[in-house]
Amino acid sequence: MALIEVENLVKEYKRKISGEGIKDALYHILHPVYETFRAVDDISFSIEKGESVGYIGPNGSGKSTTIKMLTGILTPTAGSIHINGRIPTKERIKNNREIGVVTGNRSTLYWDVPIIESFRLFQKLYEVPDNIFRKNLEEFTEIMGLESLLHVPERQLSLGQRMRCNIAAAFLHNPKTVYLDEPTIGLDSESKRRIRTFIKKMNDERDTTFIITSHDFQDIEMLCRRIILINHGKVVLDNDIEKVRKDFDQKKKVRFEVENNYAMKSGEHCLPGVSFQYIDSYLIEAEYNTEEVDAMTVVGFVSKYCPIKDITITGRDIETIVQDILYKRL
Ligand SMILES: Nc1ncnc2c1ncn2[C@@H]1O[C@H](COP(=O)(O)OP(=O)(O)O)[C@@H](O)[C@H]1O
Ligand SMILES: [Mg+2]
């Protein structure tokens, strides 16, 4: 059995319907009417130890709801979850010892006490042996730049500093799996950089499994080997990032730096399978479909009209590919 096994998972929320207009609204306060809403709709996946998974999808697609079920905070309406063979809601304490949870908009630390005291409380709670605690604290302080923050209460820290402390706290007890729900939302670039380096190191060196949701595709590109894309509570795609890139990246871009692009622009020259964009007088961008033409043909075509000074060929990034899958532009 894989470390995380999710089968036909469903979560339904009951939502109050509020009527339109004051009269209706008043009526509904006294006679509430509920509708069922499926936030997670028959999701299955399995994750092996050591994997790094990006759980992505548009707002409201059911990411946080799934994470809450995986961590045992919410009970599924139907379907099953096994984490290391356990059902998280049934064996919550045992499960909690093996997981770390980070939520971008909620802190697990104590607002009024110095960070180091919160860390020590976690140590007690999770019964972390002194030597492990000290070793982790030292290493995490270094990577996350926590030295000057440890003796300050959380309320005096910036959002980025707070998040770095929260993430360090989630790894202090050497969890097998860490769930990160929007850990970098609204953060400064220094904090983002440190957080990414830290998570990557934990995954590389300690084989810590993690699932991360993020709107920032740089997090996903840097940290995840696999993505699970969901929309309206359903899995749309589940694959290795590299595979996704290969499968969907039929379009490539070539950027030409030329002496001037006048001859090409004014002639409105066309090549099937290629769309040209004129960024300024010295730059031409060509997006081409690899099934129709190859790079050499595109380069040859442009060089007929303009002397080329430099060429850069790029694929599309994973963010564009994901948008294309979601909005069916492929
Ligand atoms: N406690 C709740 N009660 C009713 N509806 C909810 C609740 N929590 C989330 N939802 C709804 O479920 C859907 C999925 O929410 P969520 O899992 O938070 O999405 P995501 O994290 O992908 O943005 C949304 O439409 C949201 O409004
Ligand atoms: Mg969310």
Short mmCIF file of C-alpha atoms and ligand atoms in Angstrom, two decimals:
data_model
loop_
_atom_site.label_atom_id
_atom_site.label_comp_id
_atom_site.label_asym_id
_atom_site.label_seq_id
_atom_site.Cartn_x
_atom_site.Cartn_y
_atom_site.Cartn_z
CA MET A 1 0.00 0.00 0.00
CA ALA A 2 1.25 3.50 -0.86
CA LEU A 3 1.89 6.04 1.90
CA ILE A 4 -1.21 8.01 0.92
CA GLU A 5 -4.17 6.19 -0.61
CA VAL A 6 -7.26 8.15 -1.57
CA GLU A 7 -10.19 6.35 -3.14
CA ASN A 8 -13.38 7.88 -4.53
CA LEU A 9 -13.22 10.73 -2.06
CA VAL A 10 -16.28 12.96 -1.78
CA LYS A 11 -17.04 15.97 0.41
CA GLU A 12 -20.37 17.66 0.39
CA TYR A 13 -21.13 20.89 2.20
CA LYS A 14 -24.58 22.02 3.16
CA ARG A 15 -25.13 25.61 2.18
CA LYS A 16 -27.95 27.87 3.26
CA ILE A 17 -29.84 29.35 0.38
CA SER A 18 -30.63 32.96 1.07
CA GLY A 19 -33.59 34.33 -0.82
CA GLU A 20 -33.55 37.35 -3.06
CA GLY A 21 -34.93 40.58 -1.67
CA ILE A 22 -35.56 41.50 1.96
CA LYS A 23 -38.85 39.67 2.31
CA ASP A 24 -37.40 36.44 1.01
CA ALA A 25 -34.26 36.83 3.12
CA LEU A 26 -36.33 37.31 6.29
CA TYR A 27 -38.45 34.31 5.42
CA HIS A 28 -35.33 32.19 4.96
CA ILE A 29 -33.93 33.19 8.35
CA LEU A 30 -36.96 31.62 9.96
CA HIS A 31 -37.25 28.77 7.50
CA PRO A 32 -33.73 27.93 6.40
CA VAL A 33 -33.39 25.96 3.20
CA TYR A 34 -30.21 24.05 2.47
CA GLU A 35 -28.62 22.84 -0.71
CA THR A 36 -25.87 20.26 -0.94
CA PHE A 37 -22.74 21.29 -2.69
CA ARG A 38 -20.06 18.82 -3.78
CA ALA A 39 -16.68 20.47 -3.16
CA VAL A 40 -14.75 17.22 -3.74
CA ASP A 41 -16.32 14.92 -6.26
CA ASP A 42 -14.93 11.39 -6.53
CA ILE A 43 -11.19 11.97 -6.26
CA SER A 44 -8.68 9.10 -6.24
CA PHE A 45 -4.90 9.12 -6.14
CA SER A 46 -2.04 7.43 -4.38
CA ILE A 47 1.25 8.94 -3.30
CA GLU A 48 4.43 7.03 -2.47
CA LYS A 49 6.92 7.90 0.23
CA GLY A 50 9.28 10.70 -0.80
CA GLU A 51 7.07 12.14 -3.53
CA SER A 52 6.65 15.89 -3.98
CA VAL A 53 3.20 16.66 -5.30
CA GLY A 54 1.70 19.94 -6.44
CA TYR A 55 -2.06 19.88 -5.81
CA ILE A 56 -3.26 22.65 -8.04
CA GLY A 57 -6.43 24.09 -9.51
CA PRO A 58 -8.45 27.30 -9.74
CA ASN A 59 -10.00 29.02 -6.71
CA GLY A 60 -12.77 26.99 -5.14
CA SER A 61 -11.83 23.78 -6.94
CA GLY A 62 -11.63 21.80 -3.68
CA LYS A 63 -7.91 21.86 -2.81
CA SER A 64 -8.20 23.01 0.80
CA THR A 65 -11.15 20.71 1.39
CA THR A 66 -9.06 17.73 0.22
CA ILE A 67 -6.10 18.76 2.41
CA LYS A 68 -8.39 19.11 5.43
CA MET A 69 -9.68 15.58 4.89
CA LEU A 70 -6.16 14.20 4.45
CA THR A 71 -5.08 15.78 7.73
CA GLY A 72 -8.14 14.50 9.58
CA ILE A 73 -9.73 17.90 10.22
CA LEU A 74 -12.76 17.14 8.04
CA THR A 75 -14.60 13.84 7.70
CA PRO A 76 -15.28 12.72 4.13
CA THR A 77 -18.88 12.36 2.98
CA ALA A 78 -17.90 9.22 1.05
CA GLY A 79 -14.81 7.39 -0.13
CA SER A 80 -11.71 6.45 1.82
CA ILE A 81 -8.37 7.84 2.89
CA HIS A 82 -5.48 5.78 4.24
CA ILE A 83 -2.33 7.51 5.40
CA ASN A 84 0.37 5.01 6.24
CA GLY A 85 -2.45 2.47 6.55
CA ARG A 86 -4.49 4.61 8.95
CA ILE A 87 -7.76 6.43 8.56
CA PRO A 88 -6.87 9.98 9.65
CA THR A 89 -10.17 10.84 11.36
CA LYS A 90 -10.22 7.53 13.27
CA GLU A 91 -6.61 7.54 14.49
CA ARG A 92 -6.04 11.23 14.70
CA ILE A 93 -3.38 11.26 17.40
CA LYS A 94 -1.22 8.59 15.78
CA ASN A 95 -1.63 10.27 12.41
CA ASN A 96 -0.80 13.71 13.81
CA ARG A 97 2.56 12.49 15.07
CA GLU A 98 3.62 11.62 11.56
CA ILE A 99 2.42 14.69 9.73
CA GLY A 100 3.11 18.41 9.56
CA VAL A 101 0.52 20.93 8.44
CA VAL A 102 1.10 24.44 7.17
CA THR A 103 -1.74 26.74 6.16
CA GLY A 104 -0.87 30.07 4.57
CA ASN A 105 -3.55 32.05 6.34
CA ARG A 106 -3.49 30.40 9.74
CA SER A 107 -0.68 30.14 12.28
CA THR A 108 -0.03 27.24 14.63
CA LEU A 109 2.30 29.26 16.87
CA TYR A 110 1.43 31.17 20.02
CA TRP A 111 0.82 34.82 19.34
CA ASP A 112 2.23 36.23 22.55
CA VAL A 113 5.20 34.04 23.40
CA PRO A 114 8.68 34.05 21.86
CA ILE A 115 8.98 31.71 18.87
CA ILE A 116 11.48 29.46 20.65
CA GLU A 117 8.92 28.84 23.43
CA SER A 118 6.33 27.77 20.86
CA PHE A 119 8.94 25.44 19.37
CA ARG A 120 9.66 23.95 22.82
CA LEU A 121 5.96 23.39 23.42
CA PHE A 122 5.80 21.50 20.13
CA GLN A 123 8.79 19.46 21.24
CA LYS A 124 6.90 18.41 24.40
CA LEU A 125 3.67 17.79 22.55
CA TYR A 126 5.32 15.55 19.98
CA GLU A 127 7.83 14.07 22.46
CA VAL A 128 10.79 14.97 20.27
CA PRO A 129 14.07 13.77 21.86
CA ASP A 130 16.41 16.62 22.89
CA ASN A 131 19.20 15.72 20.46
CA ILE A 132 16.84 15.64 17.46
CA PHE A 133 15.17 18.86 18.51
CA ARG A 134 18.51 20.65 18.87
CA LYS A 135 19.84 19.35 15.58
CA ASN A 136 16.68 20.34 13.71
CA LEU A 137 16.49 23.73 15.38
CA GLU A 138 20.08 24.49 14.41
CA GLU A 139 19.64 23.40 10.81
CA PHE A 140 16.26 25.08 10.30
CA THR A 141 17.47 28.34 11.90
CA GLU A 142 20.32 28.45 9.42
CA ILE A 143 18.30 27.72 6.25
CA MET A 144 15.29 29.83 7.18
CA GLY A 145 17.26 32.72 8.70
CA LEU A 146 15.51 32.49 12.07
CA GLU A 147 18.42 33.51 14.32
CA SER A 148 17.11 37.00 15.14
CA LEU A 149 13.46 35.90 15.32
CA LEU A 150 13.58 33.11 17.90
CA HIS A 151 13.29 35.36 20.92
CA VAL A 152 10.57 37.59 19.52
CA PRO A 153 6.84 36.85 19.97
CA GLU A 154 4.97 36.01 16.80
CA ARG A 155 2.83 39.14 16.94
CA GLN A 156 5.92 41.31 16.35
CA LEU A 157 6.96 39.49 13.18
CA SER A 158 6.21 40.25 9.55
CA LEU A 159 4.05 37.84 7.56
CA GLY A 160 7.09 36.33 5.82
CA GLN A 161 8.97 35.87 9.09
CA ARG A 162 5.90 34.30 10.70
CA MET A 163 5.49 31.87 7.84
CA ARG A 164 9.14 30.81 7.98
CA CYS A 165 8.71 30.05 11.69
CA ASN A 166 5.46 28.16 11.07
CA ILE A 167 7.05 26.01 8.39
CA ALA A 168 10.07 25.24 10.54
CA ALA A 169 7.69 24.27 13.37
CA ALA A 170 5.84 21.85 11.09
CA PHE A 171 9.07 19.93 10.42
CA LEU A 172 10.49 19.88 13.97
CA HIS A 173 9.19 16.40 14.84
CA ASN A 174 10.57 14.83 11.62
CA PRO A 175 7.16 14.19 10.07
CA LYS A 176 6.82 11.60 7.30
CA THR A 177 4.43 13.81 5.35
CA VAL A 178 3.85 17.54 5.29
CA TYR A 179 0.77 19.23 3.86
CA LEU A 180 1.28 22.80 2.74
CA ASP A 181 -1.81 24.79 1.78
CA GLU A 182 -0.77 28.07 0.09
CA PRO A 183 2.36 28.47 2.23
CA THR A 184 3.78 31.34 0.18
CA ILE A 185 0.66 33.42 -0.29
CA GLY A 186 1.41 37.15 0.01
CA LEU A 187 5.04 36.64 0.99
CA ASP A 188 8.12 38.70 0.14
CA SER A 189 10.61 37.16 -2.29
CA GLU A 190 13.29 36.53 0.37
CA SER A 191 10.86 34.46 2.44
CA LYS A 192 9.64 32.61 -0.64
CA ARG A 193 13.19 31.77 -1.63
CA ARG A 194 14.10 30.50 1.83
CA ILE A 195 10.91 28.47 2.15
CA ARG A 196 11.44 26.80 -1.23
CA THR A 197 15.07 25.97 -0.44
CA PHE A 198 14.00 24.54 2.89
CA ILE A 199 11.17 22.34 1.60
CA LYS A 200 13.31 21.08 -1.26
CA LYS A 201 16.10 20.15 1.13
CA MET A 202 13.73 18.28 3.45
CA ASN A 203 12.41 16.32 0.48
CA ASP A 204 15.85 15.60 -1.02
CA GLU A 205 17.73 14.77 2.14
CA ARG A 206 15.09 13.34 4.47
CA ASP A 207 12.70 11.92 1.94
CA THR A 208 9.86 13.88 3.53
CA THR A 209 6.77 13.44 1.39
CA PHE A 210 4.84 16.60 0.73
CA ILE A 211 1.71 17.88 -0.95
CA ILE A 212 1.60 21.56 -1.68
CA THR A 213 -1.13 23.82 -3.01
CA SER A 214 0.00 27.13 -4.40
CA HIS A 215 -1.07 29.85 -6.79
CA ASP A 216 2.56 30.60 -7.45
CA PHE A 217 3.72 28.33 -10.23
CA GLN A 218 7.32 28.98 -9.31
CA ASP A 219 6.67 27.00 -6.12
CA ILE A 220 5.30 24.15 -8.18
CA GLU A 221 8.05 24.25 -10.82
CA MET A 222 10.80 24.36 -8.20
CA LEU A 223 9.44 21.87 -5.73
CA CYS A 224 7.23 19.28 -7.35
CA ARG A 225 7.99 16.29 -9.48
CA ARG A 226 4.31 15.54 -9.96
CA ILE A 227 1.14 17.58 -10.32
CA ILE A 228 -2.45 16.70 -9.61
CA LEU A 229 -4.68 19.25 -11.29
CA ILE A 230 -8.25 19.51 -10.06
CA ASN A 231 -11.24 21.50 -11.24
CA HIS A 232 -14.79 21.52 -9.80
CA GLY A 233 -13.72 18.84 -7.32
CA LYS A 234 -12.51 16.37 -9.94
CA VAL A 235 -9.03 15.29 -11.04
CA VAL A 236 -8.31 16.69 -14.49
CA LEU A 237 -4.72 15.56 -14.74
CA ASP A 238 -2.29 13.57 -12.61
CA ASN A 239 1.21 13.12 -13.94
CA ASP A 240 4.92 13.89 -13.65
CA ILE A 241 5.63 17.52 -14.50
CA GLU A 242 8.21 16.51 -17.08
CA LYS A 243 5.72 14.21 -18.75
CA VAL A 244 3.09 16.98 -18.79
CA ARG A 245 5.59 19.30 -20.39
CA LYS A 246 6.42 16.73 -23.07
CA ASP A 247 2.83 15.71 -23.76
CA PHE A 248 1.36 19.17 -23.89
CA ASP A 249 4.22 21.22 -25.04
CA GLN A 250 3.61 20.95 -28.72
CA LYS A 251 4.04 24.67 -28.94
CA LYS A 252 7.43 26.25 -28.67
CA LYS A 253 8.63 29.81 -28.82
CA VAL A 254 11.63 31.20 -30.62
CA ARG A 255 12.77 34.71 -29.97
CA PHE A 256 14.86 36.37 -32.64
CA GLU A 257 17.01 39.38 -32.08
CA VAL A 258 17.41 40.98 -35.51
CA GLU A 259 19.03 44.10 -36.95
CA ASN A 260 15.55 45.31 -37.74
CA ASN A 261 12.32 43.48 -38.41
CA TYR A 262 10.89 45.96 -40.89
CA ALA A 263 11.14 43.74 -44.00
CA MET A 264 9.26 40.96 -42.29
CA LYS A 265 6.68 43.04 -40.50
CA SER A 266 5.74 45.17 -43.49
CA GLY A 267 5.56 42.19 -45.83
CA GLU A 268 3.15 40.39 -43.46
CA HIS A 269 4.87 37.12 -44.38
CA CYS A 270 3.23 33.92 -43.16
CA LEU A 271 4.42 30.43 -42.43
CA PRO A 272 1.82 27.71 -41.67
CA GLY A 273 1.88 26.56 -38.04
CA VAL A 274 3.68 29.69 -36.85
CA SER A 275 2.41 32.93 -35.36
CA PHE A 276 4.76 35.90 -35.37
CA GLN A 277 4.75 38.78 -32.93
CA TYR A 278 6.76 41.94 -33.32
CA ILE A 279 7.82 43.02 -29.84
CA ASP A 280 9.76 46.07 -31.01
CA SER A 281 11.83 46.90 -34.10
CA TYR A 282 14.61 44.49 -33.10
CA LEU A 283 12.66 41.56 -31.69
CA ILE A 284 10.46 38.94 -33.31
CA GLU A 285 8.74 36.20 -31.36
CA ALA A 286 7.54 33.13 -33.19
CA GLU A 287 5.28 30.55 -31.54
CA TYR A 288 5.20 27.36 -33.54
CA ASN A 289 3.53 23.99 -33.38
CA THR A 290 6.18 21.26 -33.25
CA GLU A 291 3.91 18.87 -35.12
CA GLU A 292 3.71 21.18 -38.12
CA VAL A 293 7.15 22.77 -38.38
CA ASP A 294 10.55 22.48 -36.80
CA ALA A 295 12.84 25.15 -35.42
CA MET A 296 15.17 25.06 -38.43
CA THR A 297 12.35 25.91 -40.83
CA VAL A 298 11.27 28.84 -38.67
CA VAL A 299 14.83 30.12 -38.39
CA GLY A 300 15.36 29.72 -42.15
CA PHE A 301 12.16 31.62 -42.86
CA VAL A 302 13.01 34.59 -40.67
CA SER A 303 16.60 34.77 -41.96
CA LYS A 304 15.28 35.23 -45.49
CA TYR A 305 13.92 38.64 -44.50
CA CYS A 306 16.08 39.88 -41.62
CA PRO A 307 19.71 39.39 -40.58
CA ILE A 308 19.52 37.46 -37.29
CA LYS A 309 21.79 38.46 -34.38
CA ASP A 310 20.64 36.02 -31.72
CA ILE A 311 18.11 33.21 -31.19
CA THR A 312 16.52 31.83 -28.02
CA ILE A 313 14.23 28.81 -28.10
CA THR A 314 11.95 28.20 -25.13
CA GLY A 315 9.11 25.85 -24.27
CA ARG A 316 6.03 27.12 -22.52
CA ASP A 317 6.02 27.13 -18.75
CA ILE A 318 3.85 24.79 -16.73
CA GLU A 319 1.49 27.64 -15.79
CA THR A 320 0.56 28.29 -19.43
CA ILE A 321 0.13 24.58 -20.06
CA VAL A 322 -2.18 24.25 -17.05
CA GLN A 323 -4.26 27.25 -18.14
CA ASP A 324 -4.55 25.70 -21.59
CA ILE A 325 -5.73 22.37 -20.17
CA LEU A 326 -8.28 24.05 -17.89
CA TYR A 327 -9.68 26.31 -20.55
CA LYS A 328 -9.39 23.74 -23.35
CA ARG A 329 -7.23 25.78 -25.64
CA LEU A 330 -5.23 22.74 -26.64
N1 LIG B 1 -17.28 25.19 5.28
C1 LIG B 1 -17.80 25.32 4.05
N2 LIG B 1 -19.15 25.36 3.86
C2 LIG B 1 -19.70 25.48 2.64
N3 LIG B 1 -18.98 25.54 1.50
C3 LIG B 1 -17.63 25.50 1.61
C4 LIG B 1 -16.97 25.39 2.88
N4 LIG B 1 -15.63 25.37 2.68
C5 LIG B 1 -15.45 25.47 1.34
N5 LIG B 1 -16.65 25.54 0.70
C6 LIG B 1 -16.86 25.62 -0.76
O1 LIG B 1 -16.27 24.47 -1.36
C7 LIG B 1 -15.59 24.80 -2.56
C8 LIG B 1 -14.15 24.36 -2.47
O2 LIG B 1 -13.47 25.14 -1.50
P1 LIG B 1 -11.94 24.95 -1.17
O3 LIG B 1 -11.67 23.52 -0.91
O4 LIG B 1 -11.58 25.93 -0.11
O5 LIG B 1 -11.26 25.37 -2.58
P2 LIG B 1 -9.79 25.79 -2.93
O6 LIG B 1 -8.92 25.54 -1.74
O7 LIG B 1 -9.44 24.95 -4.12
O8 LIG B 1 -9.84 27.24 -3.29
C9 LIG B 1 -15.79 26.31 -2.75
O9 LIG B 1 -16.83 26.51 -3.63
C10 LIG B 1 -16.13 26.81 -1.37
O10 LIG B 1 -16.95 27.92 -1.42
MG MG B 2 -7.73 26.81 -0.66
#
